[in-house]
mmCIF file of C-alpha atoms (C1' of nucleotides) in Angstrom:
data_model
loop_
_atom_site.group_PDB
_atom_site.id
_atom_site.type_symbol
_atom_site.label_atom_id
_atom_site.label_comp_id
_atom_site.label_asym_id
_atom_site.label_seq_id
_atom_site.Cartn_x
_atom_site.Cartn_y
_atom_site.Cartn_z
ATOM 1 C CA MET A 1 -27.653 -42.674 -32.261
ATOM 2 C CA LEU A 2 -28.344 -39.026 -32.761
ATOM 3 C CA SER A 3 -28.435 -37.214 -29.341
ATOM 4 C CA LYS A 4 -31.496 -35.349 -28.295
ATOM 5 C CA LYS A 5 -29.361 -32.163 -28.001
ATOM 6 C CA THR A 6 -28.710 -32.427 -31.817
ATOM 7 C CA LYS A 7 -32.262 -33.374 -32.548
ATOM 8 C CA TYR A 8 -33.637 -30.363 -30.524
ATOM 9 C CA GLY A 9 -30.962 -28.115 -32.040
ATOM 10 C CA ILE A 10 -31.792 -28.729 -35.540
ATOM 11 C CA LYS A 11 -35.575 -28.426 -34.730
ATOM 12 C CA ALA A 12 -34.918 -24.901 -33.127
ATOM 13 C CA LEU A 13 -32.784 -23.800 -35.956
ATOM 14 C CA THR A 14 -35.220 -24.856 -38.611
ATOM 15 C CA PHE A 15 -37.840 -23.077 -36.610
ATOM 16 C CA LEU A 16 -35.796 -19.866 -36.468
ATOM 17 C CA ALA A 17 -35.021 -20.190 -40.247
ATOM 18 C CA ARG A 18 -38.723 -20.115 -41.034
ATOM 19 C CA GLN A 19 -39.265 -16.880 -39.046
ATOM 20 C CA ASP A 20 -38.847 -13.212 -40.153
ATOM 21 C CA SER A 21 -35.059 -12.953 -39.751
ATOM 22 C CA SER A 22 -34.952 -9.562 -38.189
ATOM 23 C CA LYS A 23 -36.904 -10.499 -35.109
ATOM 24 C CA PRO A 24 -35.488 -12.377 -32.242
ATOM 25 C CA VAL A 25 -37.554 -15.379 -30.875
ATOM 26 C CA SER A 26 -37.538 -16.229 -27.271
ATOM 27 C CA ILE A 27 -36.577 -19.510 -25.864
ATOM 28 C CA ALA A 28 -40.073 -19.983 -24.486
ATOM 29 C CA THR A 29 -41.615 -19.421 -27.876
ATOM 30 C CA ILE A 30 -39.360 -22.173 -29.614
ATOM 31 C CA SER A 31 -39.825 -24.477 -26.415
ATOM 32 C CA LYS A 32 -43.612 -24.370 -26.856
ATOM 33 C CA SER A 33 -43.706 -24.824 -30.461
ATOM 34 C CA GLU A 34 -41.338 -27.680 -30.762
ATOM 35 C CA ASN A 35 -41.904 -29.471 -27.371
ATOM 36 C CA ILE A 36 -38.587 -28.882 -25.868
ATOM 37 C CA SER A 37 -37.859 -28.394 -22.190
ATOM 38 C CA VAL A 38 -36.939 -24.636 -21.793
ATOM 39 C CA LYS A 39 -33.800 -25.349 -19.520
ATOM 40 C CA PHE A 40 -32.323 -27.900 -21.892
ATOM 41 C CA LEU A 41 -33.187 -25.659 -25.071
ATOM 42 C CA GLU A 42 -31.478 -22.844 -23.267
ATOM 43 C CA SER A 43 -28.234 -24.731 -23.016
ATOM 44 C CA ILE A 44 -28.620 -25.735 -26.589
ATOM 45 C CA LEU A 45 -29.117 -22.384 -28.043
ATOM 46 C CA LEU A 46 -26.247 -20.848 -25.982
ATOM 47 C CA THR A 47 -23.711 -23.326 -27.525
ATOM 48 C CA LEU A 48 -25.100 -22.429 -30.773
ATOM 49 C CA LYS A 49 -24.644 -18.810 -29.959
ATOM 50 C CA LYS A 50 -21.008 -19.457 -28.644
ATOM 51 C CA ASN A 51 -20.370 -21.062 -32.151
ATOM 52 C CA GLY A 52 -21.308 -18.216 -34.081
ATOM 53 C CA ILE A 53 -24.662 -19.722 -35.552
ATOM 54 C CA LEU A 54 -26.984 -17.540 -33.364
ATOM 55 C CA GLY A 55 -27.238 -14.187 -32.175
ATOM 56 C CA SER A 56 -29.260 -13.034 -29.162
ATOM 57 C CA LYS A 57 -30.902 -9.982 -27.535
ATOM 58 C CA LYS A 58 -31.831 -9.585 -24.026
ATOM 59 C CA GLY A 59 -34.811 -8.147 -22.164
ATOM 60 C CA ILE A 60 -38.267 -7.643 -23.405
ATOM 61 C CA GLY A 61 -38.839 -8.535 -27.211
ATOM 62 C CA GLY A 62 -35.445 -10.302 -26.889
ATOM 63 C CA GLY A 63 -34.506 -13.864 -28.033
ATOM 64 C CA TYR A 64 -32.345 -15.715 -30.540
ATOM 65 C CA TYR A 65 -31.919 -15.148 -34.228
ATOM 66 C CA LEU A 66 -29.876 -16.619 -37.028
ATOM 67 C CA LEU A 67 -26.661 -14.695 -37.926
ATOM 68 C CA LYS A 68 -26.555 -15.946 -41.416
ATOM 69 C CA ASN A 69 -28.918 -16.833 -44.248
ATOM 70 C CA PRO A 70 -30.227 -20.319 -43.677
ATOM 71 C CA LYS A 71 -28.939 -21.345 -47.048
ATOM 72 C CA ASP A 72 -25.400 -20.556 -46.004
ATOM 73 C CA VAL A 73 -25.655 -22.777 -43.056
ATOM 74 C CA PRO A 74 -24.537 -26.536 -44.031
ATOM 75 C CA MET A 75 -25.561 -29.374 -41.868
ATOM 76 C CA THR A 76 -21.954 -30.278 -41.524
ATOM 77 C CA THR A 77 -21.453 -27.168 -39.160
ATOM 78 C CA VAL A 78 -24.479 -27.745 -37.060
ATOM 79 C CA MET A 79 -23.628 -31.606 -36.691
ATOM 80 C CA ARG A 80 -20.135 -30.897 -35.538
ATOM 81 C CA ILE A 81 -21.168 -28.288 -33.050
ATOM 82 C CA LEU A 82 -23.824 -30.239 -31.584
ATOM 83 C CA GLU A 83 -23.110 -33.974 -32.263
ATOM 84 C CA GLY A 84 -19.283 -33.948 -32.422
ATOM 85 C CA PRO A 85 -17.458 -35.937 -35.275
ATOM 86 C CA ILE A 86 -19.508 -36.906 -38.250
ATOM 87 C CA ALA A 87 -17.492 -40.321 -38.484
ATOM 88 C CA MET A 88 -18.309 -43.284 -36.587
ATOM 89 C CA VAL A 89 -14.683 -43.991 -35.501
ATOM 90 C CA PRO A 90 -12.182 -41.633 -34.611
ATOM 91 C CA CYS A 91 -9.593 -43.020 -37.006
ATOM 92 C CA VAL A 92 -11.716 -41.932 -39.929
ATOM 93 C CA SER A 93 -12.490 -38.704 -38.779
ATOM 94 C CA LEU A 94 -11.417 -35.584 -40.621
ATOM 95 C CA ASN A 95 -11.832 -32.996 -37.721
ATOM 96 C CA TYR A 96 -11.181 -35.164 -34.550
ATOM 97 C CA TYR A 97 -8.756 -37.774 -35.854
ATOM 98 C CA GLU A 98 -7.412 -40.315 -33.320
ATOM 99 C CA LYS A 99 -5.360 -43.341 -33.816
ATOM 100 C CA CYS A 100 -6.798 -46.731 -32.556
ATOM 101 C CA ASP A 101 -4.792 -48.340 -29.747
ATOM 102 C CA ASP A 102 -5.357 -51.925 -30.999
ATOM 103 C CA CYS A 103 -4.891 -51.210 -34.930
ATOM 104 C CA PRO A 104 -1.328 -51.505 -36.172
ATOM 105 C CA ASP A 105 -2.128 -50.654 -39.817
ATOM 106 C CA GLU A 106 -5.083 -48.561 -40.660
ATOM 107 C CA ASP A 107 -4.994 -49.402 -44.373
ATOM 108 C CA LYS A 108 -5.347 -52.964 -43.483
ATOM 109 C CA CYS A 109 -8.271 -52.679 -41.109
ATOM 110 C CA ALA A 110 -11.539 -53.904 -42.406
ATOM 111 C CA VAL A 111 -13.528 -51.529 -39.880
ATOM 112 C CA HIS A 112 -11.329 -48.559 -41.022
ATOM 113 C CA ARG A 113 -12.020 -49.023 -44.754
ATOM 114 C CA LEU A 114 -15.842 -49.585 -44.228
ATOM 115 C CA MET A 115 -16.108 -46.687 -42.006
ATOM 116 C CA ILE A 116 -14.399 -44.406 -44.484
ATOM 117 C CA GLN A 117 -17.259 -45.164 -46.956
ATOM 118 C CA ILE A 118 -20.048 -44.375 -44.429
ATOM 119 C CA ARG A 119 -18.146 -41.142 -43.564
ATOM 120 C CA ASP A 120 -18.028 -40.143 -47.212
ATOM 121 C CA ASN A 121 -21.488 -40.684 -47.740
ATOM 122 C CA SER A 122 -22.832 -38.930 -44.692
ATOM 123 C CA LEU A 123 -20.468 -35.980 -45.328
ATOM 124 C CA LYS A 124 -22.100 -35.693 -48.832
ATOM 125 C CA VAL A 125 -25.566 -35.529 -47.297
ATOM 126 C CA PHE A 126 -24.591 -33.014 -44.666
ATOM 127 C CA ARG A 127 -22.655 -30.787 -46.957
ATOM 128 C CA ASN A 128 -25.344 -30.612 -49.494
ATOM 129 C CA THR A 129 -27.975 -29.924 -47.046
ATOM 130 C CA THR A 130 -28.519 -26.446 -45.680
ATOM 131 C CA LEU A 131 -30.945 -25.131 -43.125
ATOM 132 C CA ALA A 132 -32.967 -23.601 -45.847
ATOM 133 C CA ASP A 133 -33.299 -27.036 -47.509
ATOM 134 C CA LEU A 134 -34.948 -28.274 -44.171
ATOM 135 C CA THR A 135 -37.525 -25.481 -43.805
ATOM 136 C CA ASN A 136 -39.705 -26.702 -46.645
ATOM 137 C CA MET B 1 -20.038 -43.505 -32.377
ATOM 138 C CA LEU B 2 -19.382 -47.078 -33.279
ATOM 139 C CA SER B 3 -19.178 -49.437 -30.140
ATOM 140 C CA LYS B 4 -16.091 -51.405 -29.416
ATOM 141 C CA LYS B 5 -18.362 -54.329 -29.474
ATOM 142 C CA THR B 6 -19.151 -53.848 -33.078
ATOM 143 C CA LYS B 7 -15.656 -52.824 -33.966
ATOM 144 C CA TYR B 8 -14.275 -55.953 -32.429
ATOM 145 C CA GLY B 9 -16.995 -58.156 -34.024
ATOM 146 C CA ILE B 10 -16.184 -57.042 -37.329
ATOM 147 C CA LYS B 11 -12.374 -57.609 -37.028
ATOM 148 C CA ALA B 12 -13.043 -61.074 -35.552
ATOM 149 C CA LEU B 13 -15.292 -61.975 -38.432
ATOM 150 C CA THR B 14 -12.964 -60.862 -41.051
ATOM 151 C CA PHE B 15 -10.202 -62.843 -39.259
ATOM 152 C CA LEU B 16 -12.454 -65.796 -39.522
ATOM 153 C CA ALA B 17 -13.175 -65.086 -43.098
ATOM 154 C CA ARG B 18 -9.504 -65.274 -43.928
ATOM 155 C CA GLN B 19 -8.995 -68.747 -42.331
ATOM 156 C CA ASP B 20 -9.512 -72.216 -43.731
ATOM 157 C CA SER B 21 -13.282 -72.320 -43.245
ATOM 158 C CA SER B 22 -13.273 -76.058 -42.203
ATOM 159 C CA LYS B 23 -11.187 -75.450 -39.005
ATOM 160 C CA PRO B 24 -12.546 -73.662 -35.975
ATOM 161 C CA VAL B 25 -10.431 -70.904 -34.542
ATOM 162 C CA SER B 26 -10.175 -70.554 -30.700
ATOM 163 C CA ILE B 27 -11.080 -67.237 -28.973
ATOM 164 C CA ALA B 28 -7.471 -67.051 -27.548
ATOM 165 C CA THR B 29 -6.228 -67.147 -31.161
ATOM 166 C CA ILE B 30 -8.307 -64.159 -32.498
ATOM 167 C CA SER B 31 -7.976 -62.291 -29.240
ATOM 168 C CA LYS B 32 -4.130 -62.334 -29.577
ATOM 169 C CA SER B 33 -4.260 -61.583 -33.433
ATOM 170 C CA GLU B 34 -6.560 -58.718 -33.069
ATOM 171 C CA ASN B 35 -5.628 -57.420 -29.674
ATOM 172 C CA ILE B 36 -9.017 -57.946 -28.016
ATOM 173 C CA SER B 37 -9.737 -58.910 -24.454
ATOM 174 C CA VAL B 38 -10.478 -62.491 -24.307
ATOM 175 C CA LYS B 39 -13.571 -62.143 -21.996
ATOM 176 C CA PHE B 40 -15.045 -59.422 -23.916
ATOM 177 C CA LEU B 41 -14.522 -61.220 -27.338
ATOM 178 C CA GLU B 42 -16.038 -64.142 -25.776
ATOM 179 C CA SER B 43 -19.197 -62.460 -25.352
ATOM 180 C CA ILE B 44 -19.194 -60.769 -28.757
ATOM 181 C CA LEU B 45 -18.653 -64.167 -30.521
ATOM 182 C CA LEU B 46 -21.472 -65.815 -28.421
ATOM 183 C CA THR B 47 -23.965 -63.380 -29.596
ATOM 184 C CA LEU B 48 -22.745 -63.773 -33.312
ATOM 185 C CA LYS B 49 -23.401 -67.366 -32.600
ATOM 186 C CA LYS B 50 -26.815 -67.061 -31.095
ATOM 187 C CA ASN B 51 -27.742 -64.889 -34.261
ATOM 188 C CA GLY B 52 -26.724 -67.598 -36.643
ATOM 189 C CA ILE B 53 -23.497 -66.023 -37.953
ATOM 190 C CA LEU B 54 -21.110 -68.481 -36.280
ATOM 191 C CA GLY B 55 -20.929 -72.031 -35.303
ATOM 192 C CA SER B 56 -18.699 -73.460 -32.578
ATOM 193 C CA LYS B 57 -17.107 -76.494 -31.494
ATOM 194 C CA LYS B 58 -16.036 -77.310 -27.717
ATOM 195 C CA GLY B 59 -13.013 -79.252 -26.475
ATOM 196 C CA ILE B 60 -9.445 -79.483 -27.962
ATOM 197 C CA GLY B 61 -9.115 -78.013 -31.338
ATOM 198 C CA GLY B 62 -12.490 -76.385 -30.879
ATOM 199 C CA GLY B 63 -13.382 -72.840 -31.549
ATOM 200 C CA TYR B 64 -15.471 -70.663 -33.886
ATOM 201 C CA TYR B 65 -16.124 -70.819 -37.497
ATOM 202 C CA LEU B 66 -18.349 -68.879 -40.116
ATOM 203 C CA LEU B 67 -21.532 -70.672 -41.026
ATOM 204 C CA LYS B 68 -21.702 -69.159 -44.394
ATOM 205 C CA ASN B 69 -19.458 -67.987 -47.229
ATOM 206 C CA PRO B 70 -18.162 -64.637 -46.381
ATOM 207 C CA LYS B 71 -19.628 -63.317 -49.644
ATOM 208 C CA ASP B 72 -23.131 -64.185 -48.339
ATOM 209 C CA VAL B 73 -22.726 -62.136 -45.254
ATOM 210 C CA PRO B 74 -23.741 -58.441 -45.740
ATOM 211 C CA MET B 75 -22.826 -55.876 -43.305
ATOM 212 C CA THR B 76 -26.269 -54.883 -42.726
ATOM 213 C CA THR B 77 -26.836 -58.279 -40.852
ATOM 214 C CA VAL B 78 -23.544 -57.878 -38.759
ATOM 215 C CA MET B 79 -24.405 -54.290 -38.050
ATOM 216 C CA ARG B 80 -27.893 -54.982 -36.666
ATOM 217 C CA ILE B 81 -26.769 -57.762 -34.524
ATOM 218 C CA LEU B 82 -23.866 -55.879 -32.944
ATOM 219 C CA GLU B 83 -24.869 -52.309 -33.129
ATOM 220 C CA GLY B 84 -28.518 -52.267 -33.402
ATOM 221 C CA PRO B 85 -30.495 -50.117 -35.719
ATOM 222 C CA ILE B 86 -28.519 -48.554 -38.609
ATOM 223 C CA ALA B 87 -30.644 -45.354 -38.370
ATOM 224 C CA MET B 88 -29.530 -42.593 -36.333
ATOM 225 C CA VAL B 89 -33.073 -42.049 -34.949
ATOM 226 C CA PRO B 90 -35.779 -44.669 -34.287
ATOM 227 C CA CYS B 91 -38.367 -42.823 -36.320
ATOM 228 C CA VAL B 92 -36.487 -43.472 -39.529
ATOM 229 C CA SER B 93 -35.603 -47.187 -38.577
ATOM 230 C CA LEU B 94 -36.644 -49.920 -40.785
ATOM 231 C CA ASN B 95 -36.215 -52.740 -38.169
ATOM 232 C CA TYR B 96 -36.488 -50.822 -35.135
ATOM 233 C CA TYR B 97 -38.994 -48.062 -35.772
ATOM 234 C CA GLU B 98 -40.343 -45.966 -32.786
ATOM 235 C CA LYS B 99 -42.442 -42.867 -32.998
ATOM 236 C CA CYS B 100 -40.918 -39.666 -31.456
ATOM 237 C CA ASP B 101 -42.764 -38.359 -28.332
ATOM 238 C CA ASP B 102 -42.287 -34.622 -29.273
ATOM 239 C CA CYS B 103 -43.090 -34.875 -33.047
ATOM 240 C CA PRO B 104 -46.666 -34.394 -34.115
ATOM 241 C CA ASP B 105 -45.895 -35.023 -37.799
ATOM 242 C CA GLU B 106 -42.824 -36.928 -39.161
ATOM 243 C CA ASP B 107 -43.315 -35.828 -42.698
ATOM 244 C CA LYS B 108 -42.846 -32.107 -41.577
ATOM 245 C CA CYS B 109 -40.007 -32.981 -39.312
ATOM 246 C CA ALA B 110 -36.587 -31.519 -40.619
ATOM 247 C CA VAL B 111 -34.614 -34.092 -38.550
ATOM 248 C CA HIS B 112 -36.712 -36.987 -39.816
ATOM 249 C CA ARG B 113 -36.214 -36.137 -43.450
ATOM 250 C CA LEU B 114 -32.582 -35.363 -42.963
ATOM 251 C CA MET B 115 -32.007 -38.823 -41.155
ATOM 252 C CA ILE B 116 -33.777 -40.692 -43.945
ATOM 253 C CA GLN B 117 -31.181 -39.648 -46.283
ATOM 254 C CA ILE B 118 -28.320 -40.747 -43.999
ATOM 255 C CA ARG B 119 -29.977 -43.986 -43.320
ATOM 256 C CA ASP B 120 -30.503 -44.568 -47.055
ATOM 257 C CA ASN B 121 -26.826 -43.899 -47.792
ATOM 258 C CA SER B 122 -25.569 -46.101 -44.904
ATOM 259 C CA LEU B 123 -27.864 -48.796 -45.911
ATOM 260 C CA LYS B 124 -26.524 -48.718 -49.381
ATOM 261 C CA VAL B 125 -22.872 -49.190 -48.087
ATOM 262 C CA PHE B 126 -23.777 -51.824 -45.583
ATOM 263 C CA ARG B 127 -25.748 -53.869 -48.317
ATOM 264 C CA ASN B 128 -23.265 -53.773 -50.763
ATOM 265 C CA THR B 129 -20.379 -54.740 -48.445
ATOM 266 C CA THR B 130 -19.869 -58.463 -47.624
ATOM 267 C CA LEU B 131 -17.484 -59.890 -45.142
ATOM 268 C CA ALA B 132 -15.534 -61.070 -48.283
ATOM 269 C CA ASP B 133 -15.121 -57.450 -49.438
ATOM 270 C CA LEU B 134 -13.470 -56.717 -46.127
ATOM 271 C CA THR B 135 -10.872 -59.557 -46.227
ATOM 272 C CA ASN B 136 -9.028 -58.040 -49.066
ATOM 273 C "C1'" DT C 1 -35.085 4.769 -11.166
ATOM 274 C "C1'" DT C 2 -36.883 0.441 -10.593
ATOM 275 C "C1'" DA C 3 -39.568 -3.356 -11.991
ATOM 276 C "C1'" DT C 4 -39.850 -6.854 -15.663
ATOM 277 C "C1'" DT C 5 -38.312 -9.630 -19.070
ATOM 278 C "C1'" DA C 6 -35.226 -12.727 -21.073
ATOM 279 C "C1'" DT C 7 -30.704 -14.381 -21.916
ATOM 280 C "C1'" DC C 8 -26.209 -15.944 -19.473
ATOM 281 C "C1'" DC C 9 -23.585 -19.164 -16.826
ATOM 282 C "C1'" DT C 10 -21.915 -22.715 -13.720
ATOM 283 C "C1'" DA C 11 -22.995 -26.870 -11.237
ATOM 284 C "C1'" DG C 12 -25.277 -30.743 -10.217
ATOM 285 C "C1'" DT C 13 -27.780 -35.079 -10.713
ATOM 286 C "C1'" DA C 14 -30.480 -39.259 -11.891
ATOM 287 C "C1'" DA C 15 -30.519 -42.534 -15.301
ATOM 288 C "C1'" DT C 16 -28.500 -45.052 -18.783
ATOM 289 C "C1'" DC C 17 -25.010 -47.320 -21.481
ATOM 290 C "C1'" DC C 18 -20.411 -49.319 -22.305
ATOM 291 C "C1'" DG C 19 -16.463 -52.005 -21.885
ATOM 292 C "C1'" DA C 20 -14.682 -55.114 -19.222
ATOM 293 C "C1'" DT C 21 -14.406 -58.722 -15.699
ATOM 294 C "C1'" DA C 22 -15.727 -62.609 -12.527
ATOM 295 C "C1'" DG C 23 -16.601 -67.085 -11.914
ATOM 296 C "C1'" DG C 24 -18.325 -70.653 -12.480
ATOM 297 C "C1'" DG C 25 -21.135 -74.615 -15.700
ATOM 298 C "C1'" DT C 26 -21.107 -77.737 -19.958
ATOM 299 C "C1'" DA C 27 -19.457 -80.356 -23.591
ATOM 300 C "C1'" DA C 28 -15.603 -82.594 -26.305
ATOM 301 C "C1'" DT C 29 -11.470 -84.578 -26.853
ATOM 302 C "C1'" DA C 30 -6.916 -87.097 -25.459
ATOM 303 C "C1'" DT D 1 -10.583 -88.918 -16.064
ATOM 304 C "C1'" DA D 2 -7.958 -84.797 -16.903
ATOM 305 C "C1'" DT D 3 -7.700 -80.962 -19.937
ATOM 306 C "C1'" DT D 4 -9.421 -77.911 -23.092
ATOM 307 C "C1'" DA D 5 -12.474 -74.485 -24.767
ATOM 308 C "C1'" DC D 6 -16.930 -72.863 -25.329
ATOM 309 C "C1'" DC D 7 -21.432 -71.360 -22.411
ATOM 310 C "C1'" DC D 8 -23.844 -68.307 -19.417
ATOM 311 C "C1'" DT D 9 -25.317 -64.940 -15.808
ATOM 312 C "C1'" DA D 10 -24.066 -61.352 -13.017
ATOM 313 C "C1'" DT D 11 -21.706 -57.453 -11.739
ATOM 314 C "C1'" DC D 12 -19.368 -52.947 -11.735
ATOM 315 C "C1'" DG D 13 -16.636 -48.698 -12.524
ATOM 316 C "C1'" DG D 14 -16.526 -45.060 -15.319
ATOM 317 C "C1'" DA D 15 -18.359 -42.221 -18.973
ATOM 318 C "C1'" DT D 16 -22.096 -40.094 -21.204
ATOM 319 C "C1'" DT D 17 -26.761 -38.084 -21.584
ATOM 320 C "C1'" DA D 18 -30.695 -35.567 -20.689
ATOM 321 C "C1'" DC D 19 -32.001 -32.834 -18.127
ATOM 322 C "C1'" DT D 20 -32.556 -29.257 -13.617
ATOM 323 C "C1'" DA D 21 -31.415 -25.404 -10.085
ATOM 324 C "C1'" DG D 22 -30.479 -21.214 -9.127
ATOM 325 C "C1'" DG D 23 -28.588 -17.119 -9.700
ATOM 326 C "C1'" DA D 24 -25.997 -13.200 -12.531
ATOM 327 C "C1'" DT D 25 -26.483 -9.979 -16.159
ATOM 328 C "C1'" DA D 26 -28.186 -6.951 -19.422
ATOM 329 C "C1'" DA D 27 -32.121 -4.546 -21.894
ATOM 330 C "C1'" DT D 28 -36.429 -2.762 -22.042
ATOM 331 C "C1'" DA D 29 -40.770 -0.343 -20.263
ATOM 332 C "C1'" DA D 30 -43.146 2.165 -16.711
#
DNA sequence: TTATTATCCTAGTAATCCGATAGGGTAATA
DNA sequence: TATTACCCTATCGGATTACTAGGATAATAA
């Protein structure tokens, strides 16, 4: 299941991608438009900022804005920041690999081989989709 | 993340698919071979039985066995029984559809459209993979 | 300068889910 | 009739999730 954090994060990012990029948008504005709790959204935008996706400005007229052109933000990046690994099991994860305790030989593991296929297909979609693609 | 329940379930099923189909295999046997806790495995096999994947036999020489030919058991079926919906969000689920509270128009929702692609790709893999494919 | 606005940051918390275990009951076989 | 092995319900600690509280900090406007 996709977490609400990721869901809200993607919604907020596409909202920002649709705006005039020069002007910051306040949390309150995004919150109202996308029906997301202010406080929860706050924490999500903060992690996006800490990970170099968003910039921010304080005070009156302040808010968040995209640091890059939407077409240069692939969904792999967004997913990894908000959701964590794209793979369904750690033993097939590219960025968060972990060996299974119970599995003596990954190459012979049915789950492993199946989940590699799922991962590859998901990666293809996330890599080929940018924020710009989602604004239309 | 794939639950351990599903992971163990797939492992147990492929183990059974490799056996002489006429003979039941005990929980203890599968448990030892696949490094799965007996009690946990017990509950997993029981749900697979209740959902028509496995048959069972009690008493000495008893155990579980596949009710169908492994090549007639697609992973879509196994996943839906053990893991639940294949989609990452209920609003794109074929078998467990649910509308989002926050989303006024699914067709205009970025998350919705992205997750449809992910679902379609995963479905393709799970549909085209049977238990027989996983035994090799 | 100071009041206002809006982000920054740490903590906490209720609810839910997960993985596993307990402890019997029931049916089949020897 | 004893043993084996599945059947079934209930529980439970720990982790995660989806928030919420409450104040600190910085920028702007008066």
